[in-house]
Short mmCIF file of C-alpha atoms and ligand atoms in Angstrom, two decimals:
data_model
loop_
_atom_site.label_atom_id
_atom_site.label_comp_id
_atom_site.label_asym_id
_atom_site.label_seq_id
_atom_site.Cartn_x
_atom_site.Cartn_y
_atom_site.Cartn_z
CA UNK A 1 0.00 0.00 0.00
CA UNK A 2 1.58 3.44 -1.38
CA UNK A 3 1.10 6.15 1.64
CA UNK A 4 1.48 9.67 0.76
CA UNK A 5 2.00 11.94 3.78
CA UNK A 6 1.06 15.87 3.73
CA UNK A 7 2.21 17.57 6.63
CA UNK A 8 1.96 21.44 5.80
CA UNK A 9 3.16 24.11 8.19
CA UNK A 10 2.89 28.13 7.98
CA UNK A 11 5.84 28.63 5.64
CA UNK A 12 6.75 25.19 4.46
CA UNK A 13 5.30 21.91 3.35
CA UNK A 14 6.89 18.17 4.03
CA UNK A 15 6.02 14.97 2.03
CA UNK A 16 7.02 11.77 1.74
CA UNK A 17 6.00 8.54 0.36
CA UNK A 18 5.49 5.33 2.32
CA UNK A 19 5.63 1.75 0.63
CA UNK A 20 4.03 -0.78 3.59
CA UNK A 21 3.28 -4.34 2.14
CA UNK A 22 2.59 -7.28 4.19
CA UNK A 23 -0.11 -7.78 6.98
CA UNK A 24 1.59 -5.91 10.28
CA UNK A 25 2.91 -2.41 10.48
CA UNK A 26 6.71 -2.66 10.31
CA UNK A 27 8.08 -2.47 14.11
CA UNK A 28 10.63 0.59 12.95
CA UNK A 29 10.11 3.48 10.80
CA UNK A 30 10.71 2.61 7.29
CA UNK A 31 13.00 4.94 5.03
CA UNK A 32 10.13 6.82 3.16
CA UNK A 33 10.40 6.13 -0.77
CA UNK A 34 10.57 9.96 -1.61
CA UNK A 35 10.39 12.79 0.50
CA UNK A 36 10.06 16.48 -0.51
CA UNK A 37 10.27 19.55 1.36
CA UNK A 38 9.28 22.79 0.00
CA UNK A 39 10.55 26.60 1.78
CA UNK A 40 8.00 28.96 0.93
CA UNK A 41 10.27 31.90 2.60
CA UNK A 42 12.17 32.29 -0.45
CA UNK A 43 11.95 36.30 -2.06
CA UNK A 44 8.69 37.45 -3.11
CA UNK A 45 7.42 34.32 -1.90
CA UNK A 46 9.32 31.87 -3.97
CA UNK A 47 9.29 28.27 -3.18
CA UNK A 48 12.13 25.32 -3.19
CA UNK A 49 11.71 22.08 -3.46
CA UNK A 50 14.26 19.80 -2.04
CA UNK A 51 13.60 16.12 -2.75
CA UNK A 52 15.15 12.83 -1.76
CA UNK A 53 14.95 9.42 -3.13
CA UNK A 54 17.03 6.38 -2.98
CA UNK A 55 19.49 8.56 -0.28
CA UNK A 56 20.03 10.92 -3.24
CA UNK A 57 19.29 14.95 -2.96
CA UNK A 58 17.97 16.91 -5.61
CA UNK A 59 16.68 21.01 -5.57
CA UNK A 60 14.97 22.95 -7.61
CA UNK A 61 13.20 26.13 -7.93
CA UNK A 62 9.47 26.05 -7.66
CA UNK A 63 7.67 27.78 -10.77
CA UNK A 64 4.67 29.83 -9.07
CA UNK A 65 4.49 31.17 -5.46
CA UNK A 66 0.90 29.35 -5.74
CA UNK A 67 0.49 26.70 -3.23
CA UNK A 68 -2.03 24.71 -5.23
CA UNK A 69 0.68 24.57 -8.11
CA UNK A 70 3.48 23.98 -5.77
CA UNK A 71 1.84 21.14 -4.62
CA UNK A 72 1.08 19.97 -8.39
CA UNK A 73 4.62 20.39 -9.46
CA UNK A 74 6.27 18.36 -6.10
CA UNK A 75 3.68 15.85 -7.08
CA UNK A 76 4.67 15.65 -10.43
CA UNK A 77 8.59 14.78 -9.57
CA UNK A 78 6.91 11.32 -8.15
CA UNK A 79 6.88 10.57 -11.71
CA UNK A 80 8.82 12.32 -13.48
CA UNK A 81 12.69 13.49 -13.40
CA UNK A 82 15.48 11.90 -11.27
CA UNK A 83 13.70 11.31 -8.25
CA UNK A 84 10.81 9.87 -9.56
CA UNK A 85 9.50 6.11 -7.76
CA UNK A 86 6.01 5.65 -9.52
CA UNK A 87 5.24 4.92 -12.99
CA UNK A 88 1.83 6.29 -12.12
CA UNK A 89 -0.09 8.75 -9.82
CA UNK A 90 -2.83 6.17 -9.33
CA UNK A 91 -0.53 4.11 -7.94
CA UNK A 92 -1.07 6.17 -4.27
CA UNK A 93 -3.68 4.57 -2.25
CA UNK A 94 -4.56 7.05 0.38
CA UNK A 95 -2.83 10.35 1.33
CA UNK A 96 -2.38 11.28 4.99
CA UNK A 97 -2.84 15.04 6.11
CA UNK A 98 -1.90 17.02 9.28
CA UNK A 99 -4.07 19.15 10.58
CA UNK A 100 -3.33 21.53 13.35
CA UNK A 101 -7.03 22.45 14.71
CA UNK A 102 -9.65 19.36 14.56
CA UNK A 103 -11.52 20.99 17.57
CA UNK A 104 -14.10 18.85 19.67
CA UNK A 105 -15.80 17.06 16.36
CA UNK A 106 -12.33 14.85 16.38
CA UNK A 107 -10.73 12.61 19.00
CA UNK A 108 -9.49 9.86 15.92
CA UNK A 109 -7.47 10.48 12.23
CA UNK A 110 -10.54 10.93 10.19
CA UNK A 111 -11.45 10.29 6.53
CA UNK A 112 -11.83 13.46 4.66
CA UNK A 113 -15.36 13.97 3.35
CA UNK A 114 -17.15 17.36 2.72
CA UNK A 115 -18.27 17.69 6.57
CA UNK A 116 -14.62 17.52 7.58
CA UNK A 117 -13.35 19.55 5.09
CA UNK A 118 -16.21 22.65 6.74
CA UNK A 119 -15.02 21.80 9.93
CA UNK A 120 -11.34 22.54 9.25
CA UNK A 121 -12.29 25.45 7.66
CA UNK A 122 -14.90 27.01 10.37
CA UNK A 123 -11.46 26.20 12.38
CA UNK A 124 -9.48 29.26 10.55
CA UNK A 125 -9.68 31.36 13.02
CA UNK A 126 -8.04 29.42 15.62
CA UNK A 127 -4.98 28.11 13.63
CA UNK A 128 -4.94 30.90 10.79
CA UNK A 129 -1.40 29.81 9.93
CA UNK A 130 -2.25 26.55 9.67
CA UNK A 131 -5.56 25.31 8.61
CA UNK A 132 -5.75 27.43 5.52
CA UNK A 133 -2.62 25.39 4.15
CA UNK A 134 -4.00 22.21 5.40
CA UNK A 135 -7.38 23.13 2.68
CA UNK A 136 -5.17 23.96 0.07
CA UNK A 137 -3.55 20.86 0.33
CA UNK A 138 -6.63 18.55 0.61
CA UNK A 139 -8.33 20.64 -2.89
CA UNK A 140 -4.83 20.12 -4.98
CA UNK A 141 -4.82 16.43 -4.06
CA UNK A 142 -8.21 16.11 -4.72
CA UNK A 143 -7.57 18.04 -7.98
CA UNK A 144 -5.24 16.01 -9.21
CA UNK A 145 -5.82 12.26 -8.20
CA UNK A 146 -9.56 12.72 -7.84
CA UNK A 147 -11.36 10.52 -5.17
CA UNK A 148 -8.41 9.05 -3.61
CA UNK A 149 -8.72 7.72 -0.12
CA UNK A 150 -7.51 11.79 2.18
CA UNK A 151 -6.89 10.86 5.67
CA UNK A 152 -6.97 14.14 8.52
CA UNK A 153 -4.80 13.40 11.45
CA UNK A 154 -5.53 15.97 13.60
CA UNK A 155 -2.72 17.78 16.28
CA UNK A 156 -5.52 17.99 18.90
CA UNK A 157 -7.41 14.80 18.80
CA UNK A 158 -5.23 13.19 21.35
CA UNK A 159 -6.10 15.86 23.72
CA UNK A 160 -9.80 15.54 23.36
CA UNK A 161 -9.41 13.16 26.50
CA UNK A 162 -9.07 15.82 28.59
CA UNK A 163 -11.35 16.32 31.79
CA UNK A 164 -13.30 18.94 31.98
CA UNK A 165 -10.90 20.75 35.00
CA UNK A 166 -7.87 20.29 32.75
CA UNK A 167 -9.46 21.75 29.48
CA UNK A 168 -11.89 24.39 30.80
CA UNK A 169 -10.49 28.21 31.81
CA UNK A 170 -11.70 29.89 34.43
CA UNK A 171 -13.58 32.06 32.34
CA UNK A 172 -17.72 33.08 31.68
CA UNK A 173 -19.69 30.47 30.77
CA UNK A 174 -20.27 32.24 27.76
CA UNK A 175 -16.93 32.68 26.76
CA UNK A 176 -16.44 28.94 27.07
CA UNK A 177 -19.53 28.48 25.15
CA UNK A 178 -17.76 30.35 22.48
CA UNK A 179 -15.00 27.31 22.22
CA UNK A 180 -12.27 29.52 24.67
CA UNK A 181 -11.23 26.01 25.97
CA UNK A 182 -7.57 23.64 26.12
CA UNK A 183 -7.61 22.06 23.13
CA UNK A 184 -3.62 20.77 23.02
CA UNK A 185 -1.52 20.32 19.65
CA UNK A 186 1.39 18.15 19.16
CA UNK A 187 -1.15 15.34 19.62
CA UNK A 188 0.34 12.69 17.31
CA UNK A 189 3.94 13.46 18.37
CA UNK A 190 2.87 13.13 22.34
CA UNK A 191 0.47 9.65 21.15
CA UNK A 192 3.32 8.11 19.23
CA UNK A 193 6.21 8.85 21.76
CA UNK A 194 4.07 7.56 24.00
CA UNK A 195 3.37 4.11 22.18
CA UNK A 196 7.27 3.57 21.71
CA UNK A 197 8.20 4.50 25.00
CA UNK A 198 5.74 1.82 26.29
CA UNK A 199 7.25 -0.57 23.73
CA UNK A 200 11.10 0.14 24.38
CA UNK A 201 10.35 -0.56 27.84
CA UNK A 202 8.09 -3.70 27.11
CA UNK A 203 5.86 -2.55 29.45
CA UNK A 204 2.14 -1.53 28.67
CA UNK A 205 1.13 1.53 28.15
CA UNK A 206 -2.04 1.67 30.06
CA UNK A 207 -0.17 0.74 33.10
CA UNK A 208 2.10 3.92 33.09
CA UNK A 209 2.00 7.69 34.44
CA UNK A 210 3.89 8.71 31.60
CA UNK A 211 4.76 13.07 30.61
CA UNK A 212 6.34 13.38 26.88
CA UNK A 213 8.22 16.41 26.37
CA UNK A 214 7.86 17.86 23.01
CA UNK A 215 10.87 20.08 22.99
CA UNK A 216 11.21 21.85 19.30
CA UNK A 217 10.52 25.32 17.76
CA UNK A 218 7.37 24.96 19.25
CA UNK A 219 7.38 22.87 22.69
CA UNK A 220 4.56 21.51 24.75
CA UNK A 221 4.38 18.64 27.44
CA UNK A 222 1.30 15.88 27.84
CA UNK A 223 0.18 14.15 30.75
CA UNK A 224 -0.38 10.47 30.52
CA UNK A 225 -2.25 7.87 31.97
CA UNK A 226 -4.19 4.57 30.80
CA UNK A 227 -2.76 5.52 27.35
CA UNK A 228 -5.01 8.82 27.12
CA UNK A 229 -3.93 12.61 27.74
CA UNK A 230 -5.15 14.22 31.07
CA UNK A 231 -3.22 17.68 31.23
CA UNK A 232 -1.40 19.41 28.49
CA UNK A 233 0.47 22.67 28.61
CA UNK A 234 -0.52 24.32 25.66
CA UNK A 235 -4.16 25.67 25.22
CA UNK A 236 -6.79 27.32 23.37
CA UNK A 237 -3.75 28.23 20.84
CA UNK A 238 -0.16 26.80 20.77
CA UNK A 239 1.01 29.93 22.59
CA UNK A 240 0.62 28.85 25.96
CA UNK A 241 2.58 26.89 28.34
CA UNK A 242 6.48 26.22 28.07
CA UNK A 243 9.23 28.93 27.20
CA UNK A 244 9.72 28.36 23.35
CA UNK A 245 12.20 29.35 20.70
CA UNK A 246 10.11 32.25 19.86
CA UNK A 247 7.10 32.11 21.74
CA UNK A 248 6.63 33.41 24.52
CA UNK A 249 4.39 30.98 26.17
CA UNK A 250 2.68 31.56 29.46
CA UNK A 251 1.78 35.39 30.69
CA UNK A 252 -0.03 37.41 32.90
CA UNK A 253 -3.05 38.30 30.89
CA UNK A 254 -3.40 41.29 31.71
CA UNK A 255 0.29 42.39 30.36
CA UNK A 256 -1.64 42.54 26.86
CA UNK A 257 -4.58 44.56 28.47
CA UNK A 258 -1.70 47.07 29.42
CA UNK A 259 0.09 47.02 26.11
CA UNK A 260 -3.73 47.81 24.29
CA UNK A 261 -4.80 50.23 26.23
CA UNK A 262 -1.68 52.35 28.04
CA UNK A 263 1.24 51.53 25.03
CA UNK A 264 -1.10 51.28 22.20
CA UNK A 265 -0.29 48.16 20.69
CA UNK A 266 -2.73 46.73 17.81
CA UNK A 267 -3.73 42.97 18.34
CA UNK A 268 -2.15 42.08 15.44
CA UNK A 269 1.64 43.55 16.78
CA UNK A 270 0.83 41.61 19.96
CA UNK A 271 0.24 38.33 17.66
CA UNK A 272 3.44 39.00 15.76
CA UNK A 273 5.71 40.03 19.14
CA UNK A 274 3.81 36.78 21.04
CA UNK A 275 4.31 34.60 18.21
CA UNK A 276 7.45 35.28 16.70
CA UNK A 277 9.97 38.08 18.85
CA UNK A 278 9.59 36.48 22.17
CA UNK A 279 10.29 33.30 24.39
CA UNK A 280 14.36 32.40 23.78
CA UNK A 281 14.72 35.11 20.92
CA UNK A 282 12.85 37.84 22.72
CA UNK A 283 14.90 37.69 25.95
CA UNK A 284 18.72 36.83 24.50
CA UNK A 285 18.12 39.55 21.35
CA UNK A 286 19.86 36.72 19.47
CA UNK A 287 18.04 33.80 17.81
CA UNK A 288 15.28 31.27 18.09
CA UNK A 289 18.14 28.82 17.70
CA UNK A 290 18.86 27.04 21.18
CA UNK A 291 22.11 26.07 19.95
CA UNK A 292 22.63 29.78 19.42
CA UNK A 293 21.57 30.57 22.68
CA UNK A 294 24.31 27.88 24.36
CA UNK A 295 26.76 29.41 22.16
CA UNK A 296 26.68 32.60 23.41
CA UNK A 297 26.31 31.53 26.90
CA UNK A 298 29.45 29.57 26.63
CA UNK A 299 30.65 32.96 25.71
CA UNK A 300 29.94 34.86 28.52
CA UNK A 301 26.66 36.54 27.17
CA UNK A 302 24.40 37.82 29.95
CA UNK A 303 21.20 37.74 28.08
CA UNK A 304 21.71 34.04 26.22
CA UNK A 305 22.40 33.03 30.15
CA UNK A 306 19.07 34.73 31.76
CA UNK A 307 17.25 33.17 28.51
CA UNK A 308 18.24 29.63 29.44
CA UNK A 309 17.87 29.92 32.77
CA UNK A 310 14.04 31.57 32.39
CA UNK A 311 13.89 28.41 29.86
CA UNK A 312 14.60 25.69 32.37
CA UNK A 313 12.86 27.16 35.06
CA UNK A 314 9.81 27.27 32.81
CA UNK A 315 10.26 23.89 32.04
CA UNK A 316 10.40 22.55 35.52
CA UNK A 317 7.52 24.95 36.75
CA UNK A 318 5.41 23.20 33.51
CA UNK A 319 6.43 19.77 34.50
CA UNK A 320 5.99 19.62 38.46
CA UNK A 321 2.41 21.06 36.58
CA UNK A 322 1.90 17.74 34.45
CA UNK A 323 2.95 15.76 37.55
CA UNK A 324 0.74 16.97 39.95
CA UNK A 325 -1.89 16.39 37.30
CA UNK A 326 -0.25 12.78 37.14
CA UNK A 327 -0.28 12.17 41.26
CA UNK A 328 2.98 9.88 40.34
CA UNK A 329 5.05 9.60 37.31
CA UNK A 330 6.78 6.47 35.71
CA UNK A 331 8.26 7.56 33.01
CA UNK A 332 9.72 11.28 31.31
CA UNK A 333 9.96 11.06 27.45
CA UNK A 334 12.29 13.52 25.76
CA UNK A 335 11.79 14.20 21.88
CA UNK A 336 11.62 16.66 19.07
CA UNK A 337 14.86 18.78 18.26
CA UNK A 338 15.96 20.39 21.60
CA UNK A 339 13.68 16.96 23.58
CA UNK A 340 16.16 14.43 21.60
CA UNK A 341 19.55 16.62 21.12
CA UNK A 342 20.16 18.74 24.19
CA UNK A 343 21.64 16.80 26.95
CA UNK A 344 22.08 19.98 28.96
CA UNK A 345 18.20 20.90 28.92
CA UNK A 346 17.70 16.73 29.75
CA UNK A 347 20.44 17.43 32.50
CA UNK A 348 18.87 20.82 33.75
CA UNK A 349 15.43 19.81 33.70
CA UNK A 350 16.01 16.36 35.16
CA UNK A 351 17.89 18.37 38.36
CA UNK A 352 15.01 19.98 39.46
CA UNK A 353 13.21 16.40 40.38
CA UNK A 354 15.93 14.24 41.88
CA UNK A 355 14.48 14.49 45.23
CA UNK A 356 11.60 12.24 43.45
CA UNK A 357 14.89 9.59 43.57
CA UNK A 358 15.17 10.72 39.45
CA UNK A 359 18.92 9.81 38.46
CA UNK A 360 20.23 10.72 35.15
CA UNK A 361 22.65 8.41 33.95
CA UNK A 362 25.34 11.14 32.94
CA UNK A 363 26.88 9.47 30.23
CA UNK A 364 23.68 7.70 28.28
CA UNK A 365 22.16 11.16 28.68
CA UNK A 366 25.70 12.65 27.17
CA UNK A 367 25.25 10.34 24.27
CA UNK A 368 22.21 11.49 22.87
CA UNK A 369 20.67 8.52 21.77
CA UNK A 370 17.37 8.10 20.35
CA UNK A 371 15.15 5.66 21.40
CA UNK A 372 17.06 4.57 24.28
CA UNK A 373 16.89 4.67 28.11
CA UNK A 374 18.92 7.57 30.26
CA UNK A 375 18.05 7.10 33.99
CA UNK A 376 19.95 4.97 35.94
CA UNK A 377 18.67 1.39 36.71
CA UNK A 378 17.57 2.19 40.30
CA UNK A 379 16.01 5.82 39.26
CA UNK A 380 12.32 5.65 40.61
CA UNK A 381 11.37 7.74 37.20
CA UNK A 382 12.50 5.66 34.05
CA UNK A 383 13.76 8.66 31.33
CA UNK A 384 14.01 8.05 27.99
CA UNK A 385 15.01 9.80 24.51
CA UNK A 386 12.18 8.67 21.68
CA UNK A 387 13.01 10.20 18.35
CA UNK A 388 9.27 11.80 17.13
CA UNK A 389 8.15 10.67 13.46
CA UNK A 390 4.80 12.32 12.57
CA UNK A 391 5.07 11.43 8.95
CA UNK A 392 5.20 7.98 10.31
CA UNK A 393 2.78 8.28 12.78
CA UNK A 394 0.51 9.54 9.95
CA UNK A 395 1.01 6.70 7.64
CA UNK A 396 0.49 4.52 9.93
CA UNK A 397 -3.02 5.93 11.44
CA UNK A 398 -3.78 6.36 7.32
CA UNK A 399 -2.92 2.39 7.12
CA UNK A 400 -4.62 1.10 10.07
CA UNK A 401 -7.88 2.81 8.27
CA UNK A 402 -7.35 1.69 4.98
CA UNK A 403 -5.90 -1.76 4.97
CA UNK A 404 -7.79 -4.41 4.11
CA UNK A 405 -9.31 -6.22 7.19
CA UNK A 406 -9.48 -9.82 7.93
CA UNK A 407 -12.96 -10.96 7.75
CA UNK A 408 -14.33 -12.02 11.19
P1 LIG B 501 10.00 22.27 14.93
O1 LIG B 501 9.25 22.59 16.18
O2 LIG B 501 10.15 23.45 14.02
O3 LIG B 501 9.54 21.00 14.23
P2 LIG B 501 12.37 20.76 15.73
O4 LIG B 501 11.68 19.75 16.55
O5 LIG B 501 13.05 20.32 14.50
O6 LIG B 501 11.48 22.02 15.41
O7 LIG B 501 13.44 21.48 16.68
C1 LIG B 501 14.26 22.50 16.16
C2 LIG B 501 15.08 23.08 17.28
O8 LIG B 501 15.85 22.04 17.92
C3 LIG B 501 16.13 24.06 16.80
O9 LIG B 501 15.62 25.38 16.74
C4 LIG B 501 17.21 23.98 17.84
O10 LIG B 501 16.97 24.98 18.81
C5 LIG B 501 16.98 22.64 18.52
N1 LIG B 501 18.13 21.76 18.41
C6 LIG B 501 18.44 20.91 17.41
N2 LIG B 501 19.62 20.28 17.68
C7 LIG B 501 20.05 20.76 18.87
C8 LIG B 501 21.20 20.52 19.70
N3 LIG B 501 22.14 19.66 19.35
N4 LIG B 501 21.30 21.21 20.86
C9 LIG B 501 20.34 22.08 21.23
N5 LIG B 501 19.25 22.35 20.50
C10 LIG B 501 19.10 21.71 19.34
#
């Protein structure tokens, strides 16, 4: 069964192509037959396509800025030109989409029919970056290979769990009957880390209080128990919660009420400064980057140290939030970029719980290793490093719909 995956963000758009024969799920990751990535941040909008196929790189210049025809043209390299792996577009059997905001309607990956294309699209304005690519890409697929089998595996349905304490604000009725509410995003990364982590430690999942750490750009944390999520730390949007690379996460409310009204700050500045100048960027004046940030720290630079610091303690305050949530806690699961590369954030982080009897094991956490276990053998919290794969999380929600079942 030929997988397509579409997972597309603000400014960019990944792809790839999964082959999966036989009756089970592989129990690894395949290597993808083809995977494209296309930057839409080039001048005056100008897209790249990078591809890959059979370990082999290959760029090129998009021809329009249009999304739609971006798409068309990636598509096309499947077969056509160096990197091509089908003989035919109807060879794809079902094509897997992220999508950022699924709301309430959707606690499962979901076959795309009319209804669920509405919903994602009444969902705009809550994920305004995002759901508006997500359409685009569901119309040019359905524009060029016609009724194929479109899959929507939704950031938030994982969340939808939630009880009602964890997911409500302390807000008007009204308001809340407006949708203000904890919805949660990272969903399939925090589901999927939390399936390996079960399997790497042969243990089952429903039997763990589990938090996964999903440390990138963008960085939330997920409370875990019997398999479903009970607390989460980011929200109605994905600005709340944990220090990020350039969000801000968390603030007093009322800082924005001050900006409006005494600094006179539009709401769209705020969304921009929130969004995009704050969290390790705002504070260190230097970059988004953490590696940046440990750079210049190393260096002696007062700001890239206060960042980190204001980072970590975040972090912990977020955590001791999931675990209390929790009552207990089994096991910590570090992923995404910063979750499965920084073993000074894993270090940092870990510190602040060792009275729990938490012990790192200094030199597995040094290593950096994904998928592997980093507490010491008598550590009362079992921490491990699970490398995230939402393509593959995708195709494999997108497979477990579509593959032909056994008759009972
Ligand atoms: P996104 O949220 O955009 O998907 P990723 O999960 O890929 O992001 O994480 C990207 C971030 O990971 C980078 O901005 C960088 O700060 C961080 N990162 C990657 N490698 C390292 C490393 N070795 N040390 C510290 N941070 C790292």
């Amino acid at each position: 069964m030929k997988i397509l995956v579409l997972n597309a963000g603000s400014s960019s758009q990944k792809s790839c192509l999964y082959d999966l024969n036989g009756p089970v799920l592989p129990p690894h990751p395949p290597e993808p037959l083809w995977e494209a990535f296309i930057d839409w941040t080039g001048p005056r909008g100008q897209g790249q396509l990078t591809l890959k196929a059979r370990g082999q790189k290959q760029t090129l210049p998009l021809a329009s800025s249009d999304r739609r025809q971006g798409i068309a043209q990636m598509l096309q390299t499947l077969t056509t030109g160096e990197k091509s792996v089908l003989a035919n577009l109807a060879e794809i059997d079902c094509v897997g989409h992220r999508v950022v905001h699924g709301g309430l309607d959707y606690a499962e990956a979901t076959p795309i029919t009319p209804a669920v294309k509405a919903t994602i699209a009444a969902l705009i304005p809550l994920a305004p970056a995002h759901n508006p690519a997500h359409l685009e890409g569901i119309e040019a697929i359905e524009a060029i290979l016609g009724d194929v089998v479109q899959i929507a595996v939704f950031d938030t349905a994982f969340h939808r769990t939630l009880p009602a304490a964890a997911a409500l604000y302390p807000i008007p009725q009204a308001w809340t009957d407006l949708g203000i509410r904890r919805y949660g995003f990272h969903g399939t990364s925090h589901r999927y880390c939390a399936h390996q982590a079960a399997q790497l430690l042969a243990q089952p999942l429903d039997s763990l209080k589990m938090i996964t750490c999903h440390i990138g750009n963008g960085a939330s944390l997920a409370a875990i128990q019997n398999g479903q999520s009970i607390d989460t730390t980011m929200g109605f949007t994905p600005l709340e919660g944990l220090m990020m690379g350039a969000r801000s996460g968390s603030i007093d409310p009322a800082i924005l009420l001050y900006l409006l009204r005494e600094q006179s700050y539009q709401p769209e500045q705020l969304n921009e400064i929130l969004n995009k100048q704050s969290g390790l960027k705002g504070v260190s004046g230097l970059s988004a980057d953490l590696r940046t940030i440990l750079q210049a720290q190393a260096e002696g630079n007062p700001q890239a140290e206060l960042a980190f610091a204001m980072y970590i303690h975040r972090f912990r305050a977020c955590l001791g939030q999931m675990l209390a949530s929790l009552g207990g806690l089994d096991v910590l699961v570090f992923t995404a970029g910063v979750g499965e590369n920084s073993a000074l954030v894993r270090e940092q982080v870990c510190q602040g719980f060792e009275f729990l009897g938490l012990q790192l094991d200094p030199i597995k956490n040094a290593q950096s290793v994904a998928n592997t276990i980093i507490s010491q053998p008598e550590s009362t919290v079992q921490v491990l490093i699970i490398r995230t794969e939402e393509d593959w999380a995708i195709a494999t929600e997108c497979w477990q719909i579509c593959s032909p079942k056994d008759p009972q």
